[in-house]
Short mmCIF file of C-alpha atoms and ligand atoms in Angstrom, two decimals:
data_model
loop_
_atom_site.label_atom_id
_atom_site.label_comp_id
_atom_site.label_asym_id
_atom_site.label_seq_id
_atom_site.Cartn_x
_atom_site.Cartn_y
_atom_site.Cartn_z
CA MET A 927 0.75 -5.70 2.19
CA SER A 928 4.10 -4.61 0.77
CA TYR A 929 6.75 -4.15 3.42
CA LYS A 930 8.20 -0.63 3.37
CA LYS A 931 11.31 0.79 4.98
CA ILE A 932 11.59 4.41 5.99
CA LEU A 933 14.29 6.63 7.42
CA THR A 934 13.46 9.26 10.01
CA VAL A 935 15.94 11.98 10.96
CA GLN A 936 15.26 13.79 14.23
CA ASP A 937 16.60 14.10 17.76
CA ILE A 938 16.51 11.73 20.68
CA SER A 939 15.03 13.61 23.61
CA CYS A 940 15.77 10.98 26.25
CA LEU A 941 12.66 12.05 28.17
CA GLY A 942 9.80 14.06 26.75
CA GLN A 943 7.70 11.90 24.40
CA CYS A 944 8.69 13.70 21.23
CA SER A 945 10.86 13.16 18.16
CA LEU A 946 12.36 9.66 17.84
CA THR A 947 10.80 8.24 21.01
CA VAL A 948 7.45 8.95 19.35
CA ALA A 949 8.28 8.39 15.66
CA LEU A 950 9.82 4.93 16.15
CA PRO A 951 6.89 3.30 17.98
CA ILE A 952 4.20 5.04 15.96
CA ILE A 953 5.62 4.30 12.51
CA SER A 954 6.51 0.76 13.58
CA ALA A 955 2.91 0.29 14.77
CA CYS A 956 1.84 1.27 11.26
CA GLY A 957 3.66 -1.85 10.04
CA ILE A 958 6.67 -0.07 8.55
CA GLU A 959 10.34 -0.77 9.18
CA THR A 960 11.69 2.41 10.77
CA CYS A 961 15.37 3.27 10.49
CA VAL A 962 16.74 6.26 12.36
CA LEU A 963 19.41 8.90 12.00
CA PRO A 964 19.54 10.84 15.28
CA SER A 965 20.21 14.55 14.74
CA ALA A 966 21.11 15.27 18.38
CA VAL A 967 20.78 13.74 21.84
CA LEU A 968 19.14 15.84 24.57
CA SER A 969 18.40 14.88 28.15
CA THR A 970 14.86 16.27 27.67
CA HIS A 971 13.09 18.36 25.02
CA THR A 972 13.54 22.13 25.22
CA ALA A 973 9.94 23.17 25.89
CA GLY A 974 9.51 23.76 29.60
CA PHE A 975 12.66 22.13 30.96
CA SER A 976 15.78 24.14 31.77
CA GLY A 977 19.39 22.95 31.99
CA TYR A 978 18.95 20.17 29.43
CA THR A 979 22.03 18.61 27.79
CA PHE A 980 22.45 18.86 24.03
CA ARG A 981 24.86 16.79 21.92
CA ASP A 982 24.85 17.80 18.28
CA LEU A 983 25.42 14.77 16.01
CA THR A 984 26.10 16.74 12.80
CA GLU A 985 29.67 15.41 12.61
CA ASP A 986 28.48 11.78 12.56
CA MET A 987 26.17 12.25 9.59
CA PRO A 988 28.56 12.11 6.60
CA ALA A 989 30.14 8.81 7.74
CA ILE A 990 26.73 7.21 8.34
CA ARG A 991 25.55 8.41 4.91
CA ASN A 992 28.74 7.13 3.23
CA HIS A 993 28.39 3.72 4.83
CA TRP A 994 24.78 3.41 3.66
CA VAL A 995 25.72 4.47 0.11
CA LYS A 996 28.59 1.91 0.07
CA GLU A 997 26.15 -0.81 1.20
CA GLY A 998 23.56 0.24 -1.41
CA ILE A 999 20.97 0.94 1.30
CA THR A 1000 17.91 2.91 0.16
CA PHE A 1001 14.56 3.91 1.69
CA ASP A 1002 10.93 4.09 0.52
CA ALA A 1003 10.42 7.36 2.41
CA ILE A 1004 12.55 9.86 4.31
CA TYR A 1005 10.89 11.86 7.09
CA THR A 1006 12.74 14.66 8.84
CA GLY A 1007 11.79 16.40 12.09
CA TYR A 1008 13.75 18.42 14.67
CA LEU A 1009 17.29 18.95 13.37
CA GLY A 1010 20.35 19.74 15.44
CA SER A 1011 22.14 22.48 13.47
CA THR A 1012 21.91 24.68 10.38
CA ARG A 1013 24.85 22.86 8.76
CA GLN A 1014 23.06 19.56 9.31
CA ILE A 1015 20.26 20.65 7.00
CA ASP A 1016 22.59 20.36 3.97
CA TYR A 1017 23.50 16.80 4.97
CA VAL A 1018 19.84 15.94 5.32
CA ALA A 1019 19.05 17.45 1.90
CA ASP A 1020 21.80 15.27 0.43
CA LEU A 1021 20.13 12.14 1.87
CA PHE A 1022 17.09 12.90 -0.34
CA ASP A 1023 19.40 12.29 -3.33
CA SER A 1024 21.82 9.67 -2.05
CA VAL A 1025 19.70 7.10 -0.14
CA SER A 1026 16.28 7.45 -1.74
CA GLY A 1027 14.92 4.32 -3.39
CA LYS A 1028 12.68 4.28 -6.48
CA GLY A 1029 9.56 6.41 -5.79
CA CYS A 1030 10.92 7.55 -2.41
CA VAL A 1031 8.66 10.11 -0.71
CA ASN A 1032 10.38 12.96 1.14
CA ILE A 1033 8.44 14.44 4.04
CA VAL A 1034 9.69 17.44 6.03
CA ASP A 1035 8.23 18.51 9.35
CA PRO A 1036 10.01 21.86 9.82
CA ALA A 1037 9.93 21.33 13.60
CA MET A 1038 11.38 24.62 14.81
CA ALA A 1039 8.64 26.84 16.26
CA ASP A 1040 5.24 27.06 17.96
CA ASN A 1041 2.95 29.65 19.52
CA GLY A 1042 4.54 32.49 17.53
CA LYS A 1043 8.13 31.74 18.63
CA LEU A 1044 11.18 29.78 17.45
CA TYR A 1045 12.30 26.98 19.79
CA PRO A 1046 15.41 27.82 21.85
CA GLY A 1047 18.64 27.64 19.84
CA PHE A 1048 17.15 28.29 16.40
CA ASP A 1049 17.83 31.53 14.47
CA ALA A 1050 17.23 33.20 11.10
CA ALA A 1051 20.01 31.20 9.42
CA PHE A 1052 18.33 27.95 10.50
CA VAL A 1053 14.97 29.18 9.17
CA ASP A 1054 16.56 30.10 5.81
CA ALA A 1055 18.17 26.67 5.49
CA MET A 1056 14.85 25.02 6.42
CA LYS A 1057 13.16 26.91 3.56
CA GLY A 1058 15.58 25.18 1.17
CA LEU A 1059 14.86 21.74 2.67
CA CYS A 1060 11.10 22.33 2.38
CA GLY A 1061 11.64 23.17 -1.29
CA LYS A 1062 13.06 19.67 -1.82
CA ALA A 1063 10.22 17.85 -0.04
CA ASP A 1064 7.18 16.09 -1.50
CA TYR A 1065 5.17 16.95 1.63
CA ILE A 1066 5.77 19.53 4.33
CA ILE A 1067 3.92 19.52 7.67
CA PRO A 1068 4.17 23.02 9.21
CA ASN A 1069 2.09 24.42 12.04
CA LEU A 1070 0.94 28.05 11.84
CA THR A 1071 4.07 29.51 13.48
CA GLU A 1072 6.40 27.51 11.24
CA ALA A 1073 4.41 28.53 8.16
CA CYS A 1074 4.86 32.19 9.16
CA PHE A 1075 8.62 31.85 9.71
CA LEU A 1076 9.06 29.95 6.42
CA THR A 1077 7.24 32.68 4.49
CA ASN A 1078 8.26 35.86 6.39
CA THR A 1079 4.62 36.46 7.27
CA GLU A 1080 3.33 38.13 10.41
CA TYR A 1081 2.01 35.55 12.94
CA ARG A 1082 -1.65 36.13 13.76
CA PRO A 1083 -3.37 34.03 16.44
CA SER A 1084 -6.77 34.69 14.84
CA TYR A 1085 -7.39 34.75 11.12
CA GLY A 1086 -9.68 33.63 8.32
CA ARG A 1087 -9.40 31.63 5.12
CA ALA A 1088 -7.74 34.50 3.16
CA TYR A 1089 -4.74 34.54 5.56
CA ILE A 1090 -4.32 30.75 5.27
CA ASP A 1091 -4.59 30.93 1.46
CA ILE A 1092 -1.76 33.51 1.35
CA LEU A 1093 0.40 31.29 3.57
CA LEU A 1094 -0.31 28.26 1.36
CA GLU A 1095 0.63 30.18 -1.76
CA LYS A 1096 3.91 31.35 -0.22
CA LEU A 1097 4.67 27.86 1.15
CA THR A 1098 4.24 26.20 -2.25
CA ALA A 1099 6.44 28.96 -3.75
CA LEU A 1100 9.29 27.42 -1.70
CA GLY A 1101 9.08 24.51 -4.16
CA CYS A 1102 6.98 21.91 -2.32
CA ARG A 1103 3.65 21.09 -4.00
CA ASN A 1104 1.94 19.44 -1.05
CA VAL A 1105 1.30 21.04 2.32
CA ILE A 1106 -0.21 19.40 5.40
CA PHE A 1107 -0.94 22.51 7.45
CA THR A 1108 -1.71 21.58 11.07
CA GLY A 1109 -3.55 23.48 13.80
CA VAL A 1110 -5.68 25.60 11.47
CA SER A 1111 -8.71 26.88 13.36
CA TYR A 1112 -11.55 28.76 11.66
CA ALA A 1113 -14.12 28.47 14.47
CA GLU A 1114 -14.20 28.72 18.27
CA GLY A 1115 -13.70 25.31 19.90
CA LYS A 1116 -12.59 23.71 16.62
CA THR A 1117 -9.26 23.11 14.95
CA GLY A 1118 -8.11 21.05 12.03
CA VAL A 1119 -5.72 20.35 9.22
CA VAL A 1120 -5.57 21.83 5.75
CA VAL A 1121 -4.36 19.48 3.02
CA LEU A 1122 -3.13 21.17 -0.14
CA GLU A 1123 -2.24 18.50 -2.67
CA ASN A 1124 -1.33 19.45 -6.24
CA GLY A 1125 -3.21 22.72 -5.82
CA GLN A 1126 -6.39 21.08 -4.39
CA TYR A 1127 -7.53 22.49 -1.02
CA ALA A 1128 -9.23 20.26 1.58
CA TYR A 1129 -9.90 20.83 5.28
CA TYR A 1130 -10.55 18.30 8.05
CA GLU A 1131 -12.01 19.92 11.15
CA HIS A 1132 -12.23 18.36 14.60
CA ASP A 1133 -12.83 19.42 18.21
CA LYS A 1134 -10.18 21.52 19.93
CA LEU A 1135 -9.69 19.94 23.35
CA PRO A 1136 -9.29 22.22 26.37
CA ASN A 1137 -5.99 20.58 27.34
CA SER A 1138 -2.96 20.69 25.05
CA CYS A 1139 0.32 18.79 25.38
CA HIS A 1140 3.86 19.12 24.09
CA GLY A 1141 4.95 16.71 21.37
CA THR A 1142 1.60 16.42 19.61
CA GLY A 1143 3.17 17.82 16.41
CA ASP A 1144 5.54 14.84 16.34
CA ILE A 1145 2.72 12.40 17.07
CA TYR A 1146 0.71 13.93 14.23
CA SER A 1147 3.56 13.87 11.69
CA SER A 1148 4.58 10.31 12.57
CA ALA A 1149 1.01 9.02 12.20
CA PHE A 1150 0.61 10.95 8.94
CA VAL A 1151 3.84 9.47 7.55
CA GLY A 1152 2.84 5.97 8.67
CA ALA A 1153 -0.58 6.19 7.03
CA LEU A 1154 0.77 7.77 3.83
CA VAL A 1155 3.48 5.13 3.43
CA ARG A 1156 0.82 2.47 4.08
CA GLY A 1157 -0.86 3.70 0.89
CA ARG A 1158 -3.53 6.09 2.17
CA THR A 1159 -4.12 9.33 0.23
CA ALA A 1160 -2.72 12.49 1.81
CA LEU A 1161 -6.21 13.54 2.93
CA GLU A 1162 -6.98 10.11 4.43
CA ALA A 1163 -3.58 10.08 6.17
CA ALA A 1164 -4.18 13.61 7.49
CA GLN A 1165 -7.56 12.54 8.92
CA ILE A 1166 -6.20 9.35 10.48
CA ALA A 1167 -3.34 11.32 12.06
CA ALA A 1168 -5.74 13.99 13.37
CA ASP A 1169 -8.09 11.43 14.95
CA TYR A 1170 -5.16 9.63 16.55
CA THR A 1171 -3.63 12.86 17.92
CA VAL A 1172 -6.99 13.87 19.42
CA ALA A 1173 -7.22 10.42 21.05
CA CYS A 1174 -3.73 10.90 22.53
CA ILE A 1175 -4.62 14.33 23.98
CA ARG A 1176 -7.88 12.93 25.40
CA GLU A 1177 -5.97 10.01 26.94
CA THR A 1178 -3.52 12.42 28.60
CA GLY A 1179 -6.47 14.28 30.06
CA GLY A 1180 -4.64 17.36 31.31
CA ASP A 1181 -2.75 15.40 34.00
CA PRO A 1182 -0.53 18.11 35.60
CA ASN A 1183 2.19 15.50 36.26
CA HIS A 1184 2.31 14.73 32.57
CA TRP A 1185 2.68 18.24 31.13
CA TYR A 1186 5.77 17.35 29.04
CA GLY A 1187 4.17 15.01 26.52
CA ALA A 1188 1.09 13.11 25.41
CA ARG A 1189 0.32 9.56 26.49
CA PHE A 1190 0.28 8.15 22.98
CA GLU A 1191 1.03 4.52 23.90
CA PRO A 1192 -2.33 3.33 25.37
CA VAL A 1193 -4.18 4.43 22.21
CA LEU A 1194 -1.76 3.00 19.62
CA GLY A 1195 -4.39 0.30 19.04
CA LYS A 1196 -6.75 2.93 17.59
CA LEU A 1197 -4.14 3.88 15.00
CA ILE A 1198 -3.50 0.25 14.11
CA GLU A 1199 -7.28 -0.29 13.73
CA ALA A 1200 -7.60 2.79 11.50
CA LEU A 1201 -5.02 1.26 9.17
CA ALA A 1202 -6.35 -2.29 9.27
O1 LIG B 724 8.35 18.30 19.51
C1 LIG B 724 9.26 19.11 18.88
C2 LIG B 724 10.59 19.05 19.56
C3 LIG B 724 11.48 18.06 19.23
N1 LIG B 724 12.69 17.97 19.79
C4 LIG B 724 13.07 18.84 20.73
C5 LIG B 724 12.21 19.86 21.13
C6 LIG B 724 10.94 19.97 20.53
C7 LIG B 724 10.02 21.03 20.94
O2 LIG B 724 10.25 21.83 21.78
O3 LIG B 724 12.60 20.71 22.07
C8 LIG B 724 14.42 18.70 21.35
#
């Protein structure tokens, strides 16, 4: 197996099982060297906690980038998640040019919204800048809410294939050819992922579990990135990531003391097996 090195840019939520505390172990478990550029440090994630601390690391980014360029450091893939500021998005876009190795794959999870709403602290300027970053990506991984914000489309909790097709068309018009569209549900009790690759539509459906947990978007994206960089097709990677995310939600089992994240660690073995 060829040994790959990827860079992931997202926040450290010290507690909360999301972002880097999820991406690092999951991508490492996929057998890939995982380098990090933290976008911000928060005491917890912002979904359900109040009074969290937030240190924006935008100012540190140019010096880190310049050091890597001076050292000739490059990556096989760059995967971005939750970013700390609108201005930071330009720095991240620059990384796609300055530290990408030959054949580098750029993957953007526009982690900024869910359930019809932007996360606290994000605004229209951030959404506009994120549209530009998505345009520079090889793969984007939006959920339904993010797809609506990125395309100025009304958010509808229930919909059919025609609505999803319109969103896909508008998303690819941003400039990214490949869309991994998560949380697309066409039937009661089911959900799934749409994979649009070079204009080809595919859908992987699975059970929708009664319990849901925060941070599953980051688990999904990290497992997708790991499987893709390990050489799986986008559809195979999307399926592996979906099965793993479902296993994590099942493992968490709706424990009320564990509302802030999914217990992804005990089932890491399933992901490793899927990639064996
Ligand atoms: O899981 C997405 C995410 C990442 N990072 C922070 C968040 C969230 C979602 O709310 O608040 C800080």
